[in-house]
């Protein structure tokens, strides 16, 4: 079987599994594995019409993933992602010489990213998760306000819980890792980061007490 047909068959089997399972946890797991498997091959891919349900509602979205090999990149890898009601797009730029050494870190961040973006897809598609958007970030706008906006708090917490579980570390440690990676985005990190972290931790503890998110340490 030719490589192109083989990939199409694999993707079709995954889509069939997603359609039958229709659980966001399962979708997150399968899509994360697909990203890592295709990263190892350096093969971009698209999955169309991923469908899952929540109560009596359902959502459809497409996912695309692009890999950019950059010998001159200043980090082992970087993940950029965006989503809306009907799409999830991921772009991974990486420095080949750093792999497989940094594979575990990549796996954790891929899982974190997909969880984060699935939260946004669900926010926009499902009534019980809908959020009044109180802040729309544009280039050059305040990163601090963005991170404590009511649509981003659940997404960051959900993603970082996944990072913590994948790396077998505490949620607090996962947040500190994230901060070290993103410190340069803050105008005043010493003042702003403690407020962001406190806000995220309080939200996580509140949701855990209501059994609306997975347990974490």
mmCIF file of N, CA, C and O in Angstrom, residues 39 42 45 52 68 75 88-89 97 108 124 144 149 161 186 191:
data_model
loop_
_atom_site.group_PDB
_atom_site.id
_atom_site.type_symbol
_atom_site.label_atom_id
_atom_site.label_comp_id
_atom_site.label_asym_id
_atom_site.label_seq_id
_atom_site.Cartn_x
_atom_site.Cartn_y
_atom_site.Cartn_z
ATOM 1 N N UNK A 39 4.532 13.852 13.650
ATOM 2 C CA UNK A 39 5.745 14.641 13.887
ATOM 3 C C UNK A 39 6.989 13.788 13.632
ATOM 4 O O UNK A 39 7.959 14.243 13.016
ATOM 5 N N UNK A 42 7.474 13.747 10.166
ATOM 6 C CA UNK A 42 7.490 15.087 9.573
ATOM 7 C C UNK A 42 6.488 15.174 8.425
ATOM 8 O O UNK A 42 6.781 15.683 7.345
ATOM 9 N N UNK A 45 -0.810 16.946 8.310
ATOM 10 C CA UNK A 45 -2.051 16.206 8.091
ATOM 11 C C UNK A 45 -3.261 17.066 8.415
ATOM 12 O O UNK A 45 -3.173 18.092 9.094
ATOM 13 N N UNK A 52 -18.189 15.260 18.216
ATOM 14 C CA UNK A 52 -18.390 14.729 19.550
ATOM 15 C C UNK A 52 -19.587 15.405 20.193
ATOM 16 O O UNK A 52 -20.005 16.489 19.792
ATOM 17 N N UNK A 68 7.227 22.452 10.916
ATOM 18 C CA UNK A 68 8.249 23.274 10.266
ATOM 19 C C UNK A 68 9.615 22.947 10.869
ATOM 20 O O UNK A 68 9.860 23.215 12.050
ATOM 21 N N UNK A 75 14.939 27.660 19.888
ATOM 22 C CA UNK A 75 14.444 26.772 20.933
ATOM 23 C C UNK A 75 14.301 25.369 20.341
ATOM 24 O O UNK A 75 14.228 25.210 19.120
ATOM 25 N N UNK A 88 -9.473 23.569 14.389
ATOM 26 C CA UNK A 88 -8.339 23.570 15.298
ATOM 27 C C UNK A 88 -7.090 23.465 14.434
ATOM 28 O O UNK A 88 -6.919 22.490 13.691
ATOM 29 N N UNK A 89 -6.227 24.468 14.499
ATOM 30 C CA UNK A 89 -5.019 24.517 13.671
ATOM 31 C C UNK A 89 -3.791 24.570 14.559
ATOM 32 O O UNK A 89 -3.705 25.398 15.473
ATOM 33 N N UNK A 97 17.968 18.836 15.628
ATOM 34 C CA UNK A 97 19.066 18.309 16.440
ATOM 35 C C UNK A 97 18.661 18.052 17.892
ATOM 36 O O UNK A 97 19.336 17.335 18.615
ATOM 37 N N UNK A 108 4.153 16.381 26.176
ATOM 38 C CA UNK A 108 3.382 17.063 27.221
ATOM 39 C C UNK A 108 2.753 18.348 26.700
ATOM 40 O O UNK A 108 1.584 18.646 26.994
ATOM 41 N N UNK A 124 -17.515 27.511 22.628
ATOM 42 C CA UNK A 124 -18.242 28.160 21.539
ATOM 43 C C UNK A 124 -19.362 27.312 20.952
ATOM 44 O O UNK A 124 -20.229 27.832 20.249
ATOM 45 N N UNK A 144 -1.439 40.273 30.213
ATOM 46 C CA UNK A 144 -1.903 40.032 31.572
ATOM 47 C C UNK A 144 -3.431 39.938 31.622
ATOM 48 O O UNK A 144 -3.989 38.978 32.168
ATOM 49 N N UNK A 149 -8.723 36.575 31.557
ATOM 50 C CA UNK A 149 -10.054 36.757 30.977
ATOM 51 C C UNK A 149 -10.867 35.487 31.201
ATOM 52 O O UNK A 149 -10.325 34.392 31.364
ATOM 53 N N UNK A 161 -3.418 21.188 33.621
ATOM 54 C CA UNK A 161 -3.689 19.937 34.344
ATOM 55 C C UNK A 161 -3.206 18.756 33.511
ATOM 56 O O UNK A 161 -2.607 17.805 34.025
ATOM 57 N N UNK A 186 5.312 38.887 29.501
ATOM 58 C CA UNK A 186 4.763 39.750 30.544
ATOM 59 C C UNK A 186 5.479 41.090 30.542
ATOM 60 O O UNK A 186 6.702 41.160 30.435
ATOM 61 N N UNK A 191 5.199 41.222 39.165
ATOM 62 C CA UNK A 191 3.919 41.673 39.699
ATOM 63 C C UNK A 191 2.746 40.884 39.119
ATOM 64 O O UNK A 191 1.806 40.521 39.848
#
